Tab-separated table of C-alpha atoms and ligand atoms in Angstrom:
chain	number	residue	atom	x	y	z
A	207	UNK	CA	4.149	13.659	-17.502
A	208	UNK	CA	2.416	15.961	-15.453
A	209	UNK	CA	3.532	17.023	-12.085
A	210	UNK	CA	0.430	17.849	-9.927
A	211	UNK	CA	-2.827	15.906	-10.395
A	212	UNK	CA	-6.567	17.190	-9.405
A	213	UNK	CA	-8.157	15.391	-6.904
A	214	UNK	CA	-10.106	12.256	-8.123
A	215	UNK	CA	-13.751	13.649	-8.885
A	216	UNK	CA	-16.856	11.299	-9.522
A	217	UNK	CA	-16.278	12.836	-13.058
A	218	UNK	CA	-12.970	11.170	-12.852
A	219	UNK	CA	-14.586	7.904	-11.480
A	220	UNK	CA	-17.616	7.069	-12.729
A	221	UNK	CA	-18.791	4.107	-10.624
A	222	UNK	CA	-22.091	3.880	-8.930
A	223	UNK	CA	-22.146	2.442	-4.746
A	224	UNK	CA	-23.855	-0.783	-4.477
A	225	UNK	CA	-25.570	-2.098	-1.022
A	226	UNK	CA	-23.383	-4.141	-0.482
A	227	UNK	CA	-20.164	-2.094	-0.976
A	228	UNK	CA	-17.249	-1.978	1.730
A	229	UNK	CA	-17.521	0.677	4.167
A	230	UNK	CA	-15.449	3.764	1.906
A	231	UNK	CA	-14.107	6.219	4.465
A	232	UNK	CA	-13.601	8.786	1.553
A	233	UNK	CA	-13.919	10.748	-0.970
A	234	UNK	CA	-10.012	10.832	-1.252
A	235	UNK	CA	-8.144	13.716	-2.417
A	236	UNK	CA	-4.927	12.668	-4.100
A	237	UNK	CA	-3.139	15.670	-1.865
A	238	UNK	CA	-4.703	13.927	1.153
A	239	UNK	CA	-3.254	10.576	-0.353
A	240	UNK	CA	0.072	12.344	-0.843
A	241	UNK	CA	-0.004	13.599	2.814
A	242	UNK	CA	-0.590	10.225	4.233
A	243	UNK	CA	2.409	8.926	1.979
A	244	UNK	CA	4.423	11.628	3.168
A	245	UNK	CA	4.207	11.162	7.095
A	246	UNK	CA	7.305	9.613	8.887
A	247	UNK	CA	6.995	5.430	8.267
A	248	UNK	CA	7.436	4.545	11.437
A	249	UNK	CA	3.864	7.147	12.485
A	250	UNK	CA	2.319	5.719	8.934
A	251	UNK	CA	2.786	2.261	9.802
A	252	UNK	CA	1.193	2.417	13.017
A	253	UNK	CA	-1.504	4.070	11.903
A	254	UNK	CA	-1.896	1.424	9.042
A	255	UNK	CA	-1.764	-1.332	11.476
A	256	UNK	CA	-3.817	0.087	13.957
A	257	UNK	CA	-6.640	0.166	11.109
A	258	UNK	CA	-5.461	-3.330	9.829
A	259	UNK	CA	-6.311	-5.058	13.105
A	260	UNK	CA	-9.863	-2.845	13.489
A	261	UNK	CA	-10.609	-5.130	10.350
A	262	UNK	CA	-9.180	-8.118	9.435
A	263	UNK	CA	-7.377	-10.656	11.742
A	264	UNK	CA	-3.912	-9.624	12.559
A	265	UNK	CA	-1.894	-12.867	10.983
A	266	UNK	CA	-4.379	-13.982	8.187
A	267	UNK	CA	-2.620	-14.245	5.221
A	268	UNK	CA	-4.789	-14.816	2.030
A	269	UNK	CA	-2.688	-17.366	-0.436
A	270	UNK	CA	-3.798	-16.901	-4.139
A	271	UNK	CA	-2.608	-18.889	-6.973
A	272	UNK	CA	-2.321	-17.033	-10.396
A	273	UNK	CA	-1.736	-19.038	-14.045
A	274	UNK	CA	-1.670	-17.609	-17.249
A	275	UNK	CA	-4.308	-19.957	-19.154
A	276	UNK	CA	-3.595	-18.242	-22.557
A	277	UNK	CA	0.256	-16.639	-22.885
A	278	UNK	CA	1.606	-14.081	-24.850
A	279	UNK	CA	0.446	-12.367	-28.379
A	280	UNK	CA	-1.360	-9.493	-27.102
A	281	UNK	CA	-2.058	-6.656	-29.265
A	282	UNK	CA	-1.978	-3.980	-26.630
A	283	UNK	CA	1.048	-1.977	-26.153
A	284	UNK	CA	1.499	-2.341	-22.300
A	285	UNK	CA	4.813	-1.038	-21.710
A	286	UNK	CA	5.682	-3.278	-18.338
A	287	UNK	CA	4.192	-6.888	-20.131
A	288	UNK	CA	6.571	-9.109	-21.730
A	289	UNK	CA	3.034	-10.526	-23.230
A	290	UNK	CA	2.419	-7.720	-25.342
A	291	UNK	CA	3.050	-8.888	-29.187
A	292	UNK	CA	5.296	-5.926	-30.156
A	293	UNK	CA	7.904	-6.517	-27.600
A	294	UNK	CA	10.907	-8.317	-28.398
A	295	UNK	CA	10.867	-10.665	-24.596
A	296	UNK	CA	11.241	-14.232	-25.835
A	297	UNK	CA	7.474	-14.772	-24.717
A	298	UNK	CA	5.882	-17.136	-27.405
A	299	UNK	CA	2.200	-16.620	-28.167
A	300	UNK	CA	0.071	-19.697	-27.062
A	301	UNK	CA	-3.427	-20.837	-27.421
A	302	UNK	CA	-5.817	-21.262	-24.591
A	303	UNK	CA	-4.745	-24.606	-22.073
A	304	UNK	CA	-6.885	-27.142	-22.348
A	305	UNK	CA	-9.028	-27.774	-19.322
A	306	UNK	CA	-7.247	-30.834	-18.054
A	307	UNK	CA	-4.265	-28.997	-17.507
A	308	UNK	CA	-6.335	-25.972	-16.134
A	309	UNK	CA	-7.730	-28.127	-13.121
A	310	UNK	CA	-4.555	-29.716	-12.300
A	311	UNK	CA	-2.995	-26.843	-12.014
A	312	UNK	CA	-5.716	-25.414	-9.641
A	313	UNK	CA	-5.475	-28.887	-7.912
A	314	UNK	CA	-1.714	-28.256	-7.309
A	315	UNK	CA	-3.120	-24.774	-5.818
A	316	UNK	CA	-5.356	-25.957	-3.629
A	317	UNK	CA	-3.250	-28.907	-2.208
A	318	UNK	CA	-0.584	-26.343	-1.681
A	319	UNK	CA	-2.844	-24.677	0.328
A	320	UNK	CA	-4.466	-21.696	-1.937
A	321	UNK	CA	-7.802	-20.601	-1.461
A	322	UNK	CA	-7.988	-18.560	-4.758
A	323	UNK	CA	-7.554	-19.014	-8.096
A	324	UNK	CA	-7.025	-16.568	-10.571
A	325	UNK	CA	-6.927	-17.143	-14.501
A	326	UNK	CA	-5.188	-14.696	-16.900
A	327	UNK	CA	-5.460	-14.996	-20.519
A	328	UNK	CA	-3.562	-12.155	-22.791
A	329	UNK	CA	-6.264	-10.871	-24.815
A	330	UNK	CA	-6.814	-7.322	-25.076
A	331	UNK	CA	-10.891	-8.241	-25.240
A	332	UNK	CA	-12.105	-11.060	-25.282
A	333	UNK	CA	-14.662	-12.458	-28.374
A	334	UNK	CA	-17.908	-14.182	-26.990
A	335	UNK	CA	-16.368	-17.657	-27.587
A	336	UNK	CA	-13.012	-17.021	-25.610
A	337	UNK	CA	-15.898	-16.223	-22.427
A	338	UNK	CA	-17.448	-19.700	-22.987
A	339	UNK	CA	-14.667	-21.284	-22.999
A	340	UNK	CA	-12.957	-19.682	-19.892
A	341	UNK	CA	-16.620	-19.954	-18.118
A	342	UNK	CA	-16.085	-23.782	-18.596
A	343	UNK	CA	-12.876	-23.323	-16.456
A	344	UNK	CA	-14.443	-21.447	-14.215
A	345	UNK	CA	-17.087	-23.903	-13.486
A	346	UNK	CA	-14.586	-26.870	-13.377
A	347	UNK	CA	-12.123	-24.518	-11.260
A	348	UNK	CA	-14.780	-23.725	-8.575
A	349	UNK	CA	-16.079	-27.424	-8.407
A	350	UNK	CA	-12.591	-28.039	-6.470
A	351	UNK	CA	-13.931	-25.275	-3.989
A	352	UNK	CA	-11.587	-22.758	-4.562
A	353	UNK	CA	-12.960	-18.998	-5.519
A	354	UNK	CA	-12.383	-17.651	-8.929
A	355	UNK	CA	-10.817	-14.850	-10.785
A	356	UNK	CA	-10.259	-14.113	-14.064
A	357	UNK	CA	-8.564	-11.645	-15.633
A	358	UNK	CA	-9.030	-10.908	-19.272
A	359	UNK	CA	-8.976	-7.965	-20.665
A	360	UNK	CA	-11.983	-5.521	-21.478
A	361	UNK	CA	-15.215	-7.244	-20.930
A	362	UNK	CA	-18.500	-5.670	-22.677
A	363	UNK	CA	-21.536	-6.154	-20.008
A	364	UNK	CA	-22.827	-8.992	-21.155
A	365	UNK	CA	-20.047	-10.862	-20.929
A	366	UNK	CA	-19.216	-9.949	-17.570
A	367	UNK	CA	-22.995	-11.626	-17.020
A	368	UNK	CA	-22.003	-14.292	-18.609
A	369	UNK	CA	-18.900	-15.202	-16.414
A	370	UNK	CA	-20.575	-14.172	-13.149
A	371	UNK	CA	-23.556	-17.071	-14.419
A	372	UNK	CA	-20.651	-19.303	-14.972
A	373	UNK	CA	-20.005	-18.794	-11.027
A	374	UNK	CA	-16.861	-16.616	-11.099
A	375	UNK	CA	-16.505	-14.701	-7.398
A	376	UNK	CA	-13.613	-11.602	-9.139
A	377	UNK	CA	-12.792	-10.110	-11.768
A	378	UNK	CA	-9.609	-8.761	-12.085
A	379	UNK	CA	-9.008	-5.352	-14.372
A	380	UNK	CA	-6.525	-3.365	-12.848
A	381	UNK	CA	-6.268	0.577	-13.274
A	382	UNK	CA	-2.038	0.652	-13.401
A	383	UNK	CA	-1.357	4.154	-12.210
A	384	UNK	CA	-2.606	7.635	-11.861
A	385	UNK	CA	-4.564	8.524	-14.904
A	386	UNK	CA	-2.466	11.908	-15.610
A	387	UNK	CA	0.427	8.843	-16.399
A	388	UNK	CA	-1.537	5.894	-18.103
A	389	UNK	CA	-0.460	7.790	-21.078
A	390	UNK	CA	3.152	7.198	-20.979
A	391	UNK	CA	2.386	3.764	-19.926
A	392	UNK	CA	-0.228	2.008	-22.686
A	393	UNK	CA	-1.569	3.986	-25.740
A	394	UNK	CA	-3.654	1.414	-27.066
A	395	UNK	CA	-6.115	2.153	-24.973
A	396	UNK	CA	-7.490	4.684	-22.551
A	397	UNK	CA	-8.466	4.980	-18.553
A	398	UNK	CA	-11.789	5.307	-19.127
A	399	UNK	CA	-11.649	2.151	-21.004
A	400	UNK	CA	-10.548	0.222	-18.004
A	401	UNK	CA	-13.339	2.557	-15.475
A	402	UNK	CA	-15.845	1.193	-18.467
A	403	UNK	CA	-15.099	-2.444	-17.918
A	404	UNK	CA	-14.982	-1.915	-13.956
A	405	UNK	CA	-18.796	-0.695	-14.169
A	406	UNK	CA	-19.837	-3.581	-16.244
A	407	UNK	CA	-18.145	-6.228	-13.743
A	408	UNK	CA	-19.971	-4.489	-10.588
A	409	UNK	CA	-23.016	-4.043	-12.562
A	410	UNK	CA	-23.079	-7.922	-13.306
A	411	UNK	CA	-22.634	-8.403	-9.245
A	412	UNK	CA	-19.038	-9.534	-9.763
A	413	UNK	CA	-16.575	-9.098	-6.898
A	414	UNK	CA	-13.380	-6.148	-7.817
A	415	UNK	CA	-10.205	-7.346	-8.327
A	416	UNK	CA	-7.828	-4.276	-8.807
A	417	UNK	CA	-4.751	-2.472	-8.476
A	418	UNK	CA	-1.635	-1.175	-10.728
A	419	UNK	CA	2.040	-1.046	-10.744
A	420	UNK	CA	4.682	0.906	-9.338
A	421	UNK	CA	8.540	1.606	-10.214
A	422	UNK	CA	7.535	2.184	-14.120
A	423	UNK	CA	9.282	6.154	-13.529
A	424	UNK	CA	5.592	7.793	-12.327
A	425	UNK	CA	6.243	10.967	-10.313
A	426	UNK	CA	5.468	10.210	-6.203
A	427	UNK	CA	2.381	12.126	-7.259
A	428	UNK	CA	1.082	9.313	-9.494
A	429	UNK	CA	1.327	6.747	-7.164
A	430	UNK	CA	-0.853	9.063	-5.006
A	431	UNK	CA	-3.064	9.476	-7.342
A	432	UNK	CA	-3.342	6.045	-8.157
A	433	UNK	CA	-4.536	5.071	-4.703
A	434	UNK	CA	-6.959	8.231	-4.804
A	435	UNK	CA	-8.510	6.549	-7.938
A	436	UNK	CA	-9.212	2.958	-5.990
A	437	UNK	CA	-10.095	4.438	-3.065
A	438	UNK	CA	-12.647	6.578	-4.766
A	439	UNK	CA	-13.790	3.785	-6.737
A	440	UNK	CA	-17.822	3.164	-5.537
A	441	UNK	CA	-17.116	0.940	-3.933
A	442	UNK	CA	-13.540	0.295	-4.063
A	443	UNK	CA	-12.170	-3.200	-4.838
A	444	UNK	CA	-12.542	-6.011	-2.288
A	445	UNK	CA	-9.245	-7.037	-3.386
A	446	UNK	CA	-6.482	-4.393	-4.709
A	447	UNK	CA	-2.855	-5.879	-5.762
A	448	UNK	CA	-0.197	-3.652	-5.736
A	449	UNK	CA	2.517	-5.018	-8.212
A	450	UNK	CA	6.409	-3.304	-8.071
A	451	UNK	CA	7.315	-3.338	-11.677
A	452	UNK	CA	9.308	-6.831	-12.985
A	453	UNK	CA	11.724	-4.979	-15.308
A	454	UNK	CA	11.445	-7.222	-18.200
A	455	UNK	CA	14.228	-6.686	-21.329
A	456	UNK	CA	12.750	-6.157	-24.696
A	457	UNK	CA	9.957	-3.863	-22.566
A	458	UNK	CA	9.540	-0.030	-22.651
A	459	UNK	CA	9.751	0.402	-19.056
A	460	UNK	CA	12.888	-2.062	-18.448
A	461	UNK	CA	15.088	0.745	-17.587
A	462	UNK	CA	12.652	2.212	-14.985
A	463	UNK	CA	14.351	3.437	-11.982
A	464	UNK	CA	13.543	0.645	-9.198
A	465	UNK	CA	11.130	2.000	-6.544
A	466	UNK	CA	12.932	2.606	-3.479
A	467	UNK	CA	11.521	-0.345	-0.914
A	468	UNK	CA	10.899	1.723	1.636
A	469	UNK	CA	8.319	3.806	-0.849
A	470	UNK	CA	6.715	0.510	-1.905
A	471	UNK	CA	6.002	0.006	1.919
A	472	UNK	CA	4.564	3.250	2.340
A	473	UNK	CA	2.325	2.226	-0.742
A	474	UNK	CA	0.959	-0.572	0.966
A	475	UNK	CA	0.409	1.258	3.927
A	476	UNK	CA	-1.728	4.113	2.597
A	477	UNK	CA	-3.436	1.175	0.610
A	478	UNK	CA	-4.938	0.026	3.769
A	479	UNK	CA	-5.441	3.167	5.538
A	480	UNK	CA	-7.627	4.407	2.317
A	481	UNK	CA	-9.516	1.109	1.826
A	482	UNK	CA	-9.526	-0.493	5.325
A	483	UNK	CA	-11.575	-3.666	4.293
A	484	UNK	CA	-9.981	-4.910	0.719
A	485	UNK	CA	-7.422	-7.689	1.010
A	486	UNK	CA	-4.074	-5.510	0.161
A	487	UNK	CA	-2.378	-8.383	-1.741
A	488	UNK	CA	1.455	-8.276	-2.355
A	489	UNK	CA	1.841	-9.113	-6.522
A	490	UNK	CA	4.409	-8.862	-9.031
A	491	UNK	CA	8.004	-7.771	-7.850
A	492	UNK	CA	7.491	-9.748	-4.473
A	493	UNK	CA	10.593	-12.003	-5.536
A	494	UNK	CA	12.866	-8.802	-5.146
A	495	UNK	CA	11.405	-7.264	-2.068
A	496	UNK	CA	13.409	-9.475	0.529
A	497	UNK	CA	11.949	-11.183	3.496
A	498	UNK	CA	12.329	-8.218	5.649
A	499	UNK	CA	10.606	-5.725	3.043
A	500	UNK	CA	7.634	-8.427	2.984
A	501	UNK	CA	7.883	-8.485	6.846
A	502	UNK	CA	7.151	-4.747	6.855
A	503	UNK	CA	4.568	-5.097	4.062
A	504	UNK	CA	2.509	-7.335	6.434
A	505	UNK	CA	3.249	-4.922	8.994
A	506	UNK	CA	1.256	-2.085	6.490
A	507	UNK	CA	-1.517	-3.689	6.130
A	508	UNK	CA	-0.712	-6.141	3.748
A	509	UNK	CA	-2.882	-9.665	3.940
A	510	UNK	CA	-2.688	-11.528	0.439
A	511	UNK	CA	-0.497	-12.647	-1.653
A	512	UNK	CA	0.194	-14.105	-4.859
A	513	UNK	CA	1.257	-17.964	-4.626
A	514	UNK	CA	2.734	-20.459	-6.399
A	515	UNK	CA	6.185	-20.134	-8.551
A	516	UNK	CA	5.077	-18.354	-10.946
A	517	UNK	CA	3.586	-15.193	-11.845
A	518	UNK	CA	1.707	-15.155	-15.510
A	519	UNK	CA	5.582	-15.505	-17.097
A	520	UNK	CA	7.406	-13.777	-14.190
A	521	UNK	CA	8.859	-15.385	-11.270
A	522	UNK	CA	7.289	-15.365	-8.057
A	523	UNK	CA	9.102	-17.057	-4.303
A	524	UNK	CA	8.857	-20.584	-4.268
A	525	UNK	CA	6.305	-22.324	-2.355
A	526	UNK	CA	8.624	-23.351	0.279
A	527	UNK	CA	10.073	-20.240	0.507
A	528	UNK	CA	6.492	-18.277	1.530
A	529	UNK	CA	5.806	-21.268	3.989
A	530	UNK	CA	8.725	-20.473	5.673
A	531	UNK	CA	8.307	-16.970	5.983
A	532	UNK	CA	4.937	-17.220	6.843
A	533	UNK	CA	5.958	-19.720	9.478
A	534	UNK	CA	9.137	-17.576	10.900
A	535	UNK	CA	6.488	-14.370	11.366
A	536	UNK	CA	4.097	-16.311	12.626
A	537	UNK	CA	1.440	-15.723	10.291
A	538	UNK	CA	-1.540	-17.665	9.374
A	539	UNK	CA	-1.734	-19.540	12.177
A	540	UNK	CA	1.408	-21.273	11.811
A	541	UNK	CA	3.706	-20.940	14.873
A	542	UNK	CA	7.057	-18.790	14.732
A	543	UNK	CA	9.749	-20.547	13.969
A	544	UNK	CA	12.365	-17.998	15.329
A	545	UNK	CA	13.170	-17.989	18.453
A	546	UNK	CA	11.572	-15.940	20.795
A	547	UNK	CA	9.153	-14.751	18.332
A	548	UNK	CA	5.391	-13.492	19.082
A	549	UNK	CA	2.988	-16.241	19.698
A	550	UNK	CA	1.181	-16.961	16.052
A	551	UNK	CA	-2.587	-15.094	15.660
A	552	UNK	CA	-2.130	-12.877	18.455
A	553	UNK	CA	-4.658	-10.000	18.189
B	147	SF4	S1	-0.955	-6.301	-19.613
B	147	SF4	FE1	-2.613	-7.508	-20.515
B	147	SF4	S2	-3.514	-6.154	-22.038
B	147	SF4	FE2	-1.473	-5.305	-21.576
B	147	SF4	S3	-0.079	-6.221	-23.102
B	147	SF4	FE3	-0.031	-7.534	-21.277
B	147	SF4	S4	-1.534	-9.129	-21.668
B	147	SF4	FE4	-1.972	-7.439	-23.089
């Protein structure tokens, strides 16, 4: 592990800008990163929420639903995912769900009022024949109205075509952490392997979907530099999930220290600062963050989050339990159940 990191170069992030990217207020350094993370909270959450509400409605909540359509087996060495195939986590390998199952599962998502729907499959790459079949999915998935994402693995460019023809709106490939620490992380694979697959998904026109993970022992350094590399991505993800490690036994990482809550805020705060106009989505680890953690979270800048009881084979808060914190902070439209709370949707 290194302790100091370089700023993020174009050398470091080899994307290209596209027309239609979201307005990037950087190039970010990651000690610029690291200074933001640094300030007092109380001065860095203003500041987040004062760009937060220059950009997005202040109580719109985005609700995505995320099922694993093809569990467990993966080759990779990932050392946070219960799914990886040399772990010892109880997670049995399955083959991809069949697409009855798929769409009622999206159906259950929608009714319960998501507007996204993400599909992971545990593949480190997937062949050409995996990609038709998930583009079927895709196809039935989006005939229900609800956008698409699908996450993976490494996609070569063609295939990224090929998903964006079968009328998926993301792609989800996240980068993980700072790429002085992927090292110590994964070794079956390499940053510039995930940067690679990033290009090919804008290339194809396909909408970003990505983040990484905190709490898996990176110095406060990495996490800086992790948001230096999004940030600095051309242009950065519409859409950027910040996950808090699920300490899973039988993985590496399941004796990581736990992030301090307080620093996961923060996170999400310089999150929003650094990419004012991506949906900041709350992911893995939400369960143990507490309503009042997720309160502040919002407060950051945070306006997405995963939905549904489940997260790929992690839990997630039930259903019930985000409809009644949305409805206690008054958020997405729904009024506040506390008393003398804000009105809901005030600006
Ligand atoms: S994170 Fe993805 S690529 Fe890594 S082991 Fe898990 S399923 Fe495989």
């Amino acid at each position: 592990m290194s302790s100091t990191l370089a700023p993020a170069t174009a050398q470091t992030v080899q994307l290209h800008r596209r027309a239609a990217a979201p307005a990037a207020p950087g190039p970010w350094s990651v000690a610029a990163v690291q200074a933001l993370l640094d300030q007092p909270l109380l001065d860095l959450l203003h500041e987040a929420q004062t760009v937060h509400r220059r950009h997005w409605p202040a109580g719109d909540i985005e609700l995505a639903t995320l099922l694993s359509v093809k569990t467990g087996g993966c080759p990779e060495n990932c050392g946070y995912c219960p799914q990886a195939a040399g772990f010892d986590t109880g997670v049995r390998a399955e083959k991809l769900m069949e697409p009855d199952a798929v769409l009622r599962a999206a159906q259950a998502a929608k009714d319960a009022g998501a507007t996204r729907f993400c599909m992971g499959a545990a593949w480190r790459a997937p062949k050409d024949r995996d990609i038709e079949k998930v583009s079927a999915l895709i196809g039935a998935v989006k005939g229900l109205g609800l956008q698409t994402c699908a996450t993976l693995g490494m996609l070569e460019a063609h295939q990224a075509r090929a998903l964006r023809d079968a009328g998926l709106d993301y792609y989800n490939h996240n980068l993980d952490t700072a790429p002085e620490y992927y090292g110590d992380v994964v070794s079956t694979r390499a940053y510039q392997d995930r940067l690679d697959t990033l290009q090919h998904v804008r290339d194809a026109g396909l909408s970003v979907c990505c983040g990484g993970i905190v709490g898996m022992g990176e110095a406060p350094v990495h996490r800086a530099g992790l948001i230096a590399q999004l940030a600095n991505l051309q242009p950065y993800p519409e859409s950027v999930p910040i996950n808090s490690l699920v300490r899973v036994p039988g993985t590496p990482l399941a004796d990581s220290e736990p992030i301090d809550p307080f620093d996961f805020v923060r996170i999400i705060a310089v999150a929003r600062i650094t990419m004012p106009r991506a949906r900041v989505r709350l992911s893995a680890g939400r369960q143990q963050l507490g309503e009042a953690v997720q309160a502040l979270c919002f407060l950051a800048g945070a306006n997405s989050i995963f939905y549904g009881d489940k997260l790929l084979v992690t839990g997630n808060p039930d259903v019930d339990a985000d409809q009644r914190l949305l409805a206690k902070l008054g958020l997405n439209g729904q009024r506040p159940s506390a008393p003398g709370a804000a009105p809901a949707g005030r600006a």
